[in-house]
Coordinates of C-alpha atoms in Angstrom, one line a residue:
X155 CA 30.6 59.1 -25.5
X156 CA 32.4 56.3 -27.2
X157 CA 31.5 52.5 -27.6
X158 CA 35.5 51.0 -29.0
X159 CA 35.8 53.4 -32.1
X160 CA 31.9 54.1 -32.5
X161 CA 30.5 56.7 -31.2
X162 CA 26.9 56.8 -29.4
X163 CA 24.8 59.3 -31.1
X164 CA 23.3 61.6 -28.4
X165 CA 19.8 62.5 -29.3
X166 CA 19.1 58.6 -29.8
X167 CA 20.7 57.2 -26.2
X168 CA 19.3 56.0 -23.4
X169 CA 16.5 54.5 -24.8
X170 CA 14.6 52.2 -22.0
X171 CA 14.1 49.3 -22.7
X172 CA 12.2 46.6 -20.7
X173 CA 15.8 44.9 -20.3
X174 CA 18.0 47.8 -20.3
X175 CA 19.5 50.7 -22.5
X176 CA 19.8 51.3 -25.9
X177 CA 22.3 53.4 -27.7
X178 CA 22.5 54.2 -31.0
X179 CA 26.5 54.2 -32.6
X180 CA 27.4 55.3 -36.0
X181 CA 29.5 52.3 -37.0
X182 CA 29.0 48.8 -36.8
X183 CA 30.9 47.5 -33.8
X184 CA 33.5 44.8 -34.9
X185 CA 35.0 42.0 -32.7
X186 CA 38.6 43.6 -31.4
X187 CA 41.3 41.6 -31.4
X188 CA 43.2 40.2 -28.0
X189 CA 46.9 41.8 -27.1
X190 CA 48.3 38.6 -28.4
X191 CA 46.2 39.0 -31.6
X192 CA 47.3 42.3 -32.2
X193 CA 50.8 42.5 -31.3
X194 CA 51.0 40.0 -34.0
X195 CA 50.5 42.4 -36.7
X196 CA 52.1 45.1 -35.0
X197 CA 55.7 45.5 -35.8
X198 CA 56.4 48.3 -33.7
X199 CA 56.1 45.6 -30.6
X200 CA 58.8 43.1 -32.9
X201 CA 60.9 42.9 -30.2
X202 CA 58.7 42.8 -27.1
X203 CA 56.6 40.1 -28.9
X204 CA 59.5 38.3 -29.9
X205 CA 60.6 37.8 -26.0
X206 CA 57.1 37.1 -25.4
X207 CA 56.8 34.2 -28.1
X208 CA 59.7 32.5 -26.0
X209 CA 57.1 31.8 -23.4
X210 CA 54.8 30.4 -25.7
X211 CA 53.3 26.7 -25.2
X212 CA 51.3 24.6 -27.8
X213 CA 49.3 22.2 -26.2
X214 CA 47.8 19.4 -28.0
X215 CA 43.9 19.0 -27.9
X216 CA 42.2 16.0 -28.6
X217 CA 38.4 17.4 -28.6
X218 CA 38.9 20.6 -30.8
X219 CA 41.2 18.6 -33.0
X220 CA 38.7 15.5 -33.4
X221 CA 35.5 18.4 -34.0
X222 CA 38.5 19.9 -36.8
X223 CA 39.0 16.8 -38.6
X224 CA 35.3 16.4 -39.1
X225 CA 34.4 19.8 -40.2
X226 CA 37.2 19.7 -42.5
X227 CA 38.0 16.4 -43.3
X228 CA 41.7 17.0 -42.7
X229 CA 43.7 15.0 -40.3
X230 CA 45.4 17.4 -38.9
X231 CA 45.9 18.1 -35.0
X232 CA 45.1 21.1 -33.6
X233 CA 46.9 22.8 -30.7
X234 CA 46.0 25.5 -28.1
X235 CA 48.6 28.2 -27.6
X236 CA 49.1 29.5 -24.2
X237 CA 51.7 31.0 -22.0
X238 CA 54.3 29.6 -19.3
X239 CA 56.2 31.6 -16.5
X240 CA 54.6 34.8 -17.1
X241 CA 51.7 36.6 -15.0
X242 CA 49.6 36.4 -18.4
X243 CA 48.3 34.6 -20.9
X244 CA 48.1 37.2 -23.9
X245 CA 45.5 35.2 -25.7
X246 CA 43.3 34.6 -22.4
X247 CA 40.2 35.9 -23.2
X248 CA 38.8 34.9 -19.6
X249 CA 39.4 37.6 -16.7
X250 CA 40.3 36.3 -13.7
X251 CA 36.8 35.1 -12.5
X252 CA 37.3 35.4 -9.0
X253 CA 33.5 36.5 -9.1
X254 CA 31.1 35.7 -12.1
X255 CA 30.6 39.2 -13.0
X256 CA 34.3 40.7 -12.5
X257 CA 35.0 40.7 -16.4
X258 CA 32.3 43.6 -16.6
X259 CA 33.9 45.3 -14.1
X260 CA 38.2 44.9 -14.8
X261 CA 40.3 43.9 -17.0
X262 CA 43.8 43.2 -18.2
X263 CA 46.4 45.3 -18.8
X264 CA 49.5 45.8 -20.6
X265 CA 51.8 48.3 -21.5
X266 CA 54.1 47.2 -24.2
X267 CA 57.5 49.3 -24.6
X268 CA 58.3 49.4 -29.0
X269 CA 61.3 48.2 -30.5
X270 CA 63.9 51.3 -29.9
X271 CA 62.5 51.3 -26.2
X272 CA 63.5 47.2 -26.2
X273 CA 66.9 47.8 -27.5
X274 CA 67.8 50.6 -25.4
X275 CA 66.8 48.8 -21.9
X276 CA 68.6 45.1 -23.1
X277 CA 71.9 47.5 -24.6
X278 CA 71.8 49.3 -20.8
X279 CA 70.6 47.0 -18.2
X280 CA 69.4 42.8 -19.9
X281 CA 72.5 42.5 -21.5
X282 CA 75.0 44.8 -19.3
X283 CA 77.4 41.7 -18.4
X284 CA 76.8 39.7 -21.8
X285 CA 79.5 39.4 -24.1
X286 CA 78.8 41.3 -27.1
X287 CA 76.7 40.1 -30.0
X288 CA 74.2 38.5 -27.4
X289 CA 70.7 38.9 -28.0
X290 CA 67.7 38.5 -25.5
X291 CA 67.5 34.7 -27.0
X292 CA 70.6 34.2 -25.4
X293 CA 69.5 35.4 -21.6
X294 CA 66.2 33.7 -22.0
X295 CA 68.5 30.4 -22.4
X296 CA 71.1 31.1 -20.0
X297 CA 68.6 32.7 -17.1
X298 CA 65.1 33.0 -18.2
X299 CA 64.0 34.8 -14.8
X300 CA 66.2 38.0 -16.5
X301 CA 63.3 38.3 -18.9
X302 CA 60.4 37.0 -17.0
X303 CA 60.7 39.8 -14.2
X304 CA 60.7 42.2 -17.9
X305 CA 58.3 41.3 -19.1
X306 CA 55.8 40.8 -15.6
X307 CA 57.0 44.5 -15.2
X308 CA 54.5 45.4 -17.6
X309 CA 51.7 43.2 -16.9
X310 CA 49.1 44.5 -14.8
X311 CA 45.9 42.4 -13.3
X312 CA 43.7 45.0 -13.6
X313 CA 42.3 47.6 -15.9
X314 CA 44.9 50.5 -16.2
X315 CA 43.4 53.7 -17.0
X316 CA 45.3 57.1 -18.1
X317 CA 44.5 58.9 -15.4
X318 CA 45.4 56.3 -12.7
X319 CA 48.9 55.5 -15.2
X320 CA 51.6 56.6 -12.1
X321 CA 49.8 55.0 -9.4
X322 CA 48.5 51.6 -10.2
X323 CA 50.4 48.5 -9.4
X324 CA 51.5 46.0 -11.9
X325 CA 51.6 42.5 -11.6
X326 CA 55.0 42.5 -9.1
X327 CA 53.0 45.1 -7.2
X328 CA 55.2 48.2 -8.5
X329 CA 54.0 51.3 -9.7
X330 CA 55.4 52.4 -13.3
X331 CA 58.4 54.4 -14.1
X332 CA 57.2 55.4 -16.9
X333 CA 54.2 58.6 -17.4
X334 CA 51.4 59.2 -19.5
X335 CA 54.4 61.0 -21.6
X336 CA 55.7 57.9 -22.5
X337 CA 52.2 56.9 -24.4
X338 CA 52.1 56.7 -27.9
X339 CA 49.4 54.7 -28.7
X340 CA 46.3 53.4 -26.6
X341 CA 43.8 50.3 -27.5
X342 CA 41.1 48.5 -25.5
X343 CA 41.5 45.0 -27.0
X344 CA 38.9 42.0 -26.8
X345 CA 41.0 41.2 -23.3
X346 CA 43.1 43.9 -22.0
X347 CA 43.9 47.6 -22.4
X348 CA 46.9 48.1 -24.5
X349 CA 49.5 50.9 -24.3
X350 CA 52.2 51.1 -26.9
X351 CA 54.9 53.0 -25.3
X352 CA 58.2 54.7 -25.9
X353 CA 60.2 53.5 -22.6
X354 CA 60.5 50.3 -20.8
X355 CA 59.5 49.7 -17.4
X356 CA 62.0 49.8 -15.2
X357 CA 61.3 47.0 -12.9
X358 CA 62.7 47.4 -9.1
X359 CA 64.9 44.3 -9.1
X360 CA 66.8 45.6 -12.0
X361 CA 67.4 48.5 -9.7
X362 CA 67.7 46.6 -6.7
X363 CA 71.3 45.0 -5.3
X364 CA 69.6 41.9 -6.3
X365 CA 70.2 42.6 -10.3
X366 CA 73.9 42.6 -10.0
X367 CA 74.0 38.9 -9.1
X368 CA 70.7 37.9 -11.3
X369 CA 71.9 39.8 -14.3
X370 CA 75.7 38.6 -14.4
X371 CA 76.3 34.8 -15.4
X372 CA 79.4 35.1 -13.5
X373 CA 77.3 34.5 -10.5
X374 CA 74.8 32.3 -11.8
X375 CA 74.8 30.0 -9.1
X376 CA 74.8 32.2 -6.1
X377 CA 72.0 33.7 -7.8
X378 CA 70.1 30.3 -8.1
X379 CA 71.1 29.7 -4.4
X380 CA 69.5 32.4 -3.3
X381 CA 66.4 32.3 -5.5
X382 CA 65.9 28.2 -4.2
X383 CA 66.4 30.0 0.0
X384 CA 64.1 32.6 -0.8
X385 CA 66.5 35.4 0.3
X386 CA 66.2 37.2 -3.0
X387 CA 62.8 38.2 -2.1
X388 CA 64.0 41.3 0.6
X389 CA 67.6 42.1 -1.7
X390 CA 64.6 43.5 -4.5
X391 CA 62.6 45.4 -2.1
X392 CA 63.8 49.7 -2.9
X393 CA 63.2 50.3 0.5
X394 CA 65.3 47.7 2.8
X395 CA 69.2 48.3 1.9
X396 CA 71.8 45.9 2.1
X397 CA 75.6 45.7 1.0
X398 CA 75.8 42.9 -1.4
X399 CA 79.1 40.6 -1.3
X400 CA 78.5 38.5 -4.2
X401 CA 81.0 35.2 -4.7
X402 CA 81.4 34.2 -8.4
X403 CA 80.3 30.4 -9.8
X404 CA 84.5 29.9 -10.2
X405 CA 85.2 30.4 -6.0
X406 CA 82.1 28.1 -5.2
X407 CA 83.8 25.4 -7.6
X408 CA 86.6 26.1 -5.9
X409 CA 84.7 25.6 -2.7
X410 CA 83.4 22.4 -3.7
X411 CA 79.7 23.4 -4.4
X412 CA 78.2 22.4 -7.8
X413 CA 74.7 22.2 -9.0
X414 CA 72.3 19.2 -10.3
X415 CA 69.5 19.4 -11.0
X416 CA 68.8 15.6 -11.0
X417 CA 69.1 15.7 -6.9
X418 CA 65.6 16.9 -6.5
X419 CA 65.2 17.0 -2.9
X420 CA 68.5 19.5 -2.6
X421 CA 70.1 20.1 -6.4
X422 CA 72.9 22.4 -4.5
X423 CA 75.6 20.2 -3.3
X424 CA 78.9 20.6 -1.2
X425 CA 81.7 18.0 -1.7
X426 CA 79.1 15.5 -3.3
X427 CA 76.5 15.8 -0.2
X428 CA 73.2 17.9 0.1
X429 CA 75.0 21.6 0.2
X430 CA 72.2 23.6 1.1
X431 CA 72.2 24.3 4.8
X432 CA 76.2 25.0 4.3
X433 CA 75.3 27.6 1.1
X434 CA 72.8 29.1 3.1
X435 CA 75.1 29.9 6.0
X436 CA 77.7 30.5 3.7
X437 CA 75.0 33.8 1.6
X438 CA 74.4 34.7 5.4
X439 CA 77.9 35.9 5.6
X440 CA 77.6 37.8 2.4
X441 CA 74.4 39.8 3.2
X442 CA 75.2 43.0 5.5
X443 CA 71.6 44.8 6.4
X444 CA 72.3 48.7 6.3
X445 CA 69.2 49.7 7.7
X446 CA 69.7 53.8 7.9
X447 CA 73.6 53.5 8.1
X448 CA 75.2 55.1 5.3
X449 CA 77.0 52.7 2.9
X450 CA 80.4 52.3 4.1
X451 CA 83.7 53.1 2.5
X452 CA 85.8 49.9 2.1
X453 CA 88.6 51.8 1.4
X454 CA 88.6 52.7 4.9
X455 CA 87.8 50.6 8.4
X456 CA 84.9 49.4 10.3
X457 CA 83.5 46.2 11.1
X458 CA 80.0 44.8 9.4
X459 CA 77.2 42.8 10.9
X460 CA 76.2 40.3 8.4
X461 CA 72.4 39.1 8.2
X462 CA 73.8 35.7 10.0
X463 CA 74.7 38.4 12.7
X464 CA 78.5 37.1 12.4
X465 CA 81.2 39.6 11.5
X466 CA 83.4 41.0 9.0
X467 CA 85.8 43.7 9.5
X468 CA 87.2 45.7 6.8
X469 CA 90.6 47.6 6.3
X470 CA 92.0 49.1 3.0
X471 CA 89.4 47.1 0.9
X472 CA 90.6 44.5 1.9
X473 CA 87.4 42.3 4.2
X474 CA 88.2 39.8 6.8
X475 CA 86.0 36.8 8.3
X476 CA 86.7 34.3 10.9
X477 CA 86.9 31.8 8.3
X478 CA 89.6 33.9 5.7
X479 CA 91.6 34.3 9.2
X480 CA 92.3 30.6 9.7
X481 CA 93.4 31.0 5.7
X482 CA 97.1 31.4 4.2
X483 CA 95.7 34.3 2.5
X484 CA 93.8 36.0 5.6
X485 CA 91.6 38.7 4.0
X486 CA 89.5 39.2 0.6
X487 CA 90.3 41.9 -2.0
X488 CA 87.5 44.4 -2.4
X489 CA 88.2 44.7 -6.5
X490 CA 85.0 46.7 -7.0
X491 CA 82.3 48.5 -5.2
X492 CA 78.6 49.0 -7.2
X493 CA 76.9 52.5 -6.0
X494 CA 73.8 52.8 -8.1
X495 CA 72.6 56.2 -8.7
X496 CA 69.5 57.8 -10.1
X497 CA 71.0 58.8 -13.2
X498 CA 73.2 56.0 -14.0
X499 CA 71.5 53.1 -12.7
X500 CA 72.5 50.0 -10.6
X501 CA 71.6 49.4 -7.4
X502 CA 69.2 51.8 -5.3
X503 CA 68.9 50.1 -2.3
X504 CA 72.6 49.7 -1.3
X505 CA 75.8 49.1 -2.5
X506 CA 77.8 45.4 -4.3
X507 CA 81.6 44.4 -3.4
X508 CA 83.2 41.6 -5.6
X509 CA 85.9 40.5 -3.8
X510 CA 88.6 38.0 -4.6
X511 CA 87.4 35.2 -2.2
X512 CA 84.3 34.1 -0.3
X513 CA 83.9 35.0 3.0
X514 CA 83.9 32.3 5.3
X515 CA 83.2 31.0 8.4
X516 CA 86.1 29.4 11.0
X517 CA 86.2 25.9 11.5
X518 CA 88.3 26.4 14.1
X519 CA 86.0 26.1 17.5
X520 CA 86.3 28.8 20.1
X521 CA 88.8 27.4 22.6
X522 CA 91.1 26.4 19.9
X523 CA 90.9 29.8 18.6
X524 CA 92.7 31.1 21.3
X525 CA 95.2 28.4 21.1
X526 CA 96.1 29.3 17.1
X527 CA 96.8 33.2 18.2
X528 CA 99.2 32.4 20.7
X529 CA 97.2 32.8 24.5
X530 CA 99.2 30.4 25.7
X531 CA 102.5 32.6 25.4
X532 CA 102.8 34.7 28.7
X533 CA 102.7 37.9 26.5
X534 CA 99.5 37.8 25.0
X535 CA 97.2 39.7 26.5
X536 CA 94.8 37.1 26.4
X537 CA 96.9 34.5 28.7
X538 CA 95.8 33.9 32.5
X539 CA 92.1 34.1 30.9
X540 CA 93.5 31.7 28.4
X541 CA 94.6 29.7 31.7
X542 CA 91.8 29.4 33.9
X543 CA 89.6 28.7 30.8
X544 CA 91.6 25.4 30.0
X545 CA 91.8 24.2 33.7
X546 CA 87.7 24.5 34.0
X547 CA 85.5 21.7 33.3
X548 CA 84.3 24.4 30.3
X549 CA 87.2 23.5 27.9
X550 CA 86.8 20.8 26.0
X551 CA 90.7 19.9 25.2
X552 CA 89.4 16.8 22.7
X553 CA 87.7 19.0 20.3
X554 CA 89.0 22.9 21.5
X555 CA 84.9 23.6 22.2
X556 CA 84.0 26.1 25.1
X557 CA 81.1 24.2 27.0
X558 CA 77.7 26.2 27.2
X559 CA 78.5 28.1 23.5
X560 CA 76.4 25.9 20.7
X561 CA 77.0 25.6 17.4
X562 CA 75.5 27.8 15.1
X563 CA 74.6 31.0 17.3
X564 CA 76.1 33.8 18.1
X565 CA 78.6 35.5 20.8
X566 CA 81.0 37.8 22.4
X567 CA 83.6 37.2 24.8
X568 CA 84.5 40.1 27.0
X569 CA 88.3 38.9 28.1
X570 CA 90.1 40.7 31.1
X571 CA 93.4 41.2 30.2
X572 CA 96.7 39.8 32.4
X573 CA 96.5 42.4 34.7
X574 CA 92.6 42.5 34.8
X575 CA 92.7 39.0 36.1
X576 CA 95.6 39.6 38.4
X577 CA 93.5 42.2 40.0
X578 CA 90.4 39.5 40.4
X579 CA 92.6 37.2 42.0
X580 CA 93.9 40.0 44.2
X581 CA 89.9 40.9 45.2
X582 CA 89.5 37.1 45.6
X583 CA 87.0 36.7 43.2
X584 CA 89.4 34.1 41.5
X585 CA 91.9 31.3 42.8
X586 CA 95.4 32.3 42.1
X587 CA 95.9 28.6 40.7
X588 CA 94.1 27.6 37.7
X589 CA 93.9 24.4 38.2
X590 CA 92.8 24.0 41.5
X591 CA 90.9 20.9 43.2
X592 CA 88.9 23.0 45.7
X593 CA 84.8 22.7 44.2
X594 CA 83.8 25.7 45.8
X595 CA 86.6 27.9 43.9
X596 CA 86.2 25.7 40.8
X597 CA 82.7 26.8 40.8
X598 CA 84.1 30.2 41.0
X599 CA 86.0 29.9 38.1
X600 CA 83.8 28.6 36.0
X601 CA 81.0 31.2 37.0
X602 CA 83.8 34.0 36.5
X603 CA 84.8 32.8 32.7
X604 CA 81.2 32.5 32.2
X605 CA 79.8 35.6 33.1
X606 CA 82.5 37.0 30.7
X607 CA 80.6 35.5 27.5
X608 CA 77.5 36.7 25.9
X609 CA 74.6 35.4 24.6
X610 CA 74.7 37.6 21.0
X611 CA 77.6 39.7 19.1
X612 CA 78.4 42.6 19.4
X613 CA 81.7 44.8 17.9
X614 CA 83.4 48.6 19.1
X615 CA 81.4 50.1 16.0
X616 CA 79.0 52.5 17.8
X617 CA 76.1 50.7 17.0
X618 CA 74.8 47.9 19.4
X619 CA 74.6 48.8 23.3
X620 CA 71.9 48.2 26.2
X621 CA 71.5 44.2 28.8
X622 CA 72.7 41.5 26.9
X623 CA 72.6 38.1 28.8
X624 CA 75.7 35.7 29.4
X625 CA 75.8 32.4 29.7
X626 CA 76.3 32.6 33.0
X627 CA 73.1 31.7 35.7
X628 CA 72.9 31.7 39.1
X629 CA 72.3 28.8 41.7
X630 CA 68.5 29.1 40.9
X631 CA 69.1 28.9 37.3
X632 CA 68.1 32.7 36.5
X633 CA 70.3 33.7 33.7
X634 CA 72.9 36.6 34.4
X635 CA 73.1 40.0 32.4
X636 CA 75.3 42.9 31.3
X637 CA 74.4 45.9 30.5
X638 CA 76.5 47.7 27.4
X639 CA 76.7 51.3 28.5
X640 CA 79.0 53.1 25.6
X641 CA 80.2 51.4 21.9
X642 CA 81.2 54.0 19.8
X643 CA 83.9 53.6 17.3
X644 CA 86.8 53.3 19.6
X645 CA 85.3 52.9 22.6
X646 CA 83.7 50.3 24.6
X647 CA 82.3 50.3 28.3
X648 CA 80.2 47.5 30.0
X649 CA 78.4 47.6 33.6
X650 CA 78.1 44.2 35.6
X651 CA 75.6 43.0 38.1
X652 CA 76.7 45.4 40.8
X653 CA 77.4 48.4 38.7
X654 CA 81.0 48.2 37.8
X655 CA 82.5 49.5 34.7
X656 CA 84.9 48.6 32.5
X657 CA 86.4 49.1 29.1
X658 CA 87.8 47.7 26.2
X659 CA 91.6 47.8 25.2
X660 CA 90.9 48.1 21.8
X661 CA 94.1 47.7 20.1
X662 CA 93.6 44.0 20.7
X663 CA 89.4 43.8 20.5
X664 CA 87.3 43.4 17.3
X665 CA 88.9 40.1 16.8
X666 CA 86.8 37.4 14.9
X667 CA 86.5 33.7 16.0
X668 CA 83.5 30.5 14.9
X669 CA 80.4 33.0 15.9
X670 CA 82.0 34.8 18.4
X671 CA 83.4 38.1 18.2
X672 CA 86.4 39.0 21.3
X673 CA 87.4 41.7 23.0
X674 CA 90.5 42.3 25.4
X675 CA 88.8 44.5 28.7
X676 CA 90.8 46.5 30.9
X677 CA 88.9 45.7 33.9
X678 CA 87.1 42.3 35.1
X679 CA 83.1 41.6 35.5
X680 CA 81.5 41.2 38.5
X681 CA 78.7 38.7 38.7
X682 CA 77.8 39.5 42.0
X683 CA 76.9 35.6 43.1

């Protein structure tokens, strides 16, 4: 057995004593150094200690340098060095004392990758999107979090021992990447277990759909946006996959969002005003959860669900938004798509666009939106819905609003074509005039127009079905459903209250308004009141 780099001589152990046990070594035991002390004199770490040193604090001391200037009779000040914005303090020779007696039970850990394993990890990944002849100095200055989540990647809270090397969690609570393979030299220092080794740890951010926009300036503000909102925290995790649309610092400029830091309470800003909530609905529209689906081939067509729940449809790589649709340019250029891989790296939860414009959402409210594409023309499909909508007391002809849809949430309008509502009228579920003075068939209209909007979004992209609750609510206030029977790619059916089925013409469905997505229906809904 081995006390540090004695060993205990076995015919004089365990010796009882009134106290205790004594072993007998064959060296004198010496004080070890801590990891800071002896990465200092280890060149092989240069360049990990170097990053490390960028950390460093020196914090003056009045006590120890008043007890300094007596002892020595110099007048010199003394100052404690310590460590900011990393999980540990590499000098700390204090465990975490949670309990009075855990240092005799754990320890720190670190595993420090040399200086060929350094360079290779800031040539492929630190400074991928760095101009060349950067160095790490340079990222710590432009974006220090690049090298803090490095460096935390191979700190670890607790003792890490060989045999425990692919399983134990660091201080991000990640296992390594790396094997007892990679271990080229092994230490139990005054405060931590060290482990030179030949590779660095590959932490999961930097393999996450995250990295893209936390490793590229380009993107430095979208990346501090999200950081400030929190909604990094999930775009990190390997296991929950998203498709990353990132918008570069030039568009938000462009957009009228800056940054300053001297506005404490909301440093983001929009137009000179607290820009926040309208960043954070604007990186809503940029998110798209994949769950299981498989990632989707821009180059193709299809409609997204962003994690706002608004959405985007895409055709030819090129992605469109209610917002780029009220635009002279209507859609966004997909230049680029990052598919990470095993082998190659990037991102392993999902997949990164960079498109030529942000996606954005239409100022344009719901009632006007019709308006813009034409339902007042007698050949849109969209028309005598278009008519008894602005002869009810739900328009709103001052602002173009739809009564009874609010700001900020989402819906779907199911709108029965011309001849859908020329059948209703026929059934006498609607007045042939839109305008007319009679309550009881007013009431009828309106009830009519709003069974026909939903309470949540939903596109023909085979993934959403089942009751979905409309706007519409009966005389005792009880809130009137739908059910969704088939959405498949190019084809939509819904039931109504008395078990009635339509479907969608899709040819002129999918469409995208503020929050609301529409779709033309062959048929009308019956609400059964």
């Amino acid at each position: 057995m081995n006390i540090a780099d004695a060993k205990i001589d076995p015919s004089r152990s365990n010796i009882l004593a009134e106290n205790g046990y004594i072993h007998v070594v064959d060296k004198v035991l010496m004080p070890q150094p801590s990891i800071d002390q002896y990465l200092r004199v280890k060149n092989d770490y240069s360049a990990f200690r170097e990053i490390l040193d960028l950390y460093a604090v020196y914090s003056y001391n009045a006590d120890i340098t008043r007890k300094y200037q007596v002892l020595t009779g110099n007048t010199d000040s003394v100052f404690v060095k310590g460590y900011t914005d990393i999980a540990l303090a590499l000098n700390n020779e204090n465990y975490a004392k949670e309990d009075a007696n855990d240092a005799q039970v754990n320890n720190f850990s670190i595993t420090a990758p040399n200086n060929a394993a350094v360079a290779d990890y800031a040539r492929r990944v630190l400074l991928k999107y760095y101009p060349a002849g950067s160095t790490l100095k340079d990222v710590f200055y432009s974006n220090p979090a690049i090298l803090t989540e490095f460096v935390n990647a191979h700190l670890y809270n607790t003792q890490l021992w060989p045999s425990r090397f692919d399983v134990e969690q660091n201080f991000q609570a990640e296992r390594p990447k790396i094997t007892t393979a990679n271990i080229k030299e092994v230490k139990l220092l005054s405060n931590g277990a060290f482990y030179g080794v030949d590779a660095a740890q590959d932490a999961n951010v930097f393999r996450s759909v995250f990295s893209n926009v936390l490793l590229d300036p380009k993107y430095s503000l979208m990346r501090t946006a999200l950081q400030r909102m929190g909604m990094n925290i999930t775009l990190k995790i390997p296991t929950i996959r998203y498709l990353l649309i990132l918008i570069s610092d030039e568009e938000l400029y462009r957009m009228g969002f800056t940054y300053d830091a001297y506005q404490t309470s909301d440093p983001i800003r929009f137009r000179g005003a607290a820009g926040s909530p309208t960043m954070s609905q604007l990186l809503y529209h940029h998110i798209v959860p994949l769950g299981n689906e498989p990632i989707p081939e821009l180059s193709g067509s299809g409609m997204l669900e962003s994690y706002g729940g608004e959405y985007i449809r895409y055709a030819n790589n090129k992605m469109y938004s209610s917002g780029t649709m009220d635009s002279i340019v209507q859609y966004a250029t997909v230049n680029a798509v990052d598919v990470g891989s095993p082998d190659t790296g990037g991102p392993q939860n999902g997949a990164v666009a960079y498109v030529s414009q942000a996606l954005t959402t239409s100022a344009t409210h719901i009632a006007a939106y019709f308006t813009g594409i034409g339902a007042a023309n007698a050949s849109s499909p969209f028309n005598r819905f278009y008519q008894y909508l602005i002869g009810s007391e739900l328009y709103s002809a001052t602002d173009g609003k739809i009564n009874g849809i609010e700001l900020g949430l989402n819906y779907t309008m199911l709108v029965p074509n011309n001849a859908a509502i020329a059948q209703a009228v026929a059934d006498g579920n609607l007045p042939a005039s839109p305008t007319t003075t009679d309550l009881v068939q007013r009431d009828k209209i309106k009830r009519f127009l709003q069974y026909h909007i939903v309470r949540n979004s939903f596109a023909i992209d085979g993934r959403k079905t089942g009751t979905f609750q409309t706007i519409c609510r009966n005389i005792d206030g009880d809130v009137q459903a739908l059910t969704v029977v088939t959405n498949q790619a190019n084809q939509l059916s819904v039931r109504d209250n008395i078990g009635n089925i339509i479907s969608a013409d899709i040819a002129n469905s999918n469409r995208l308004a503020q929050r609301v997505v529409v779709h033309s229906m062959n048929g009308y809904l019956k609400n059964g009141l």
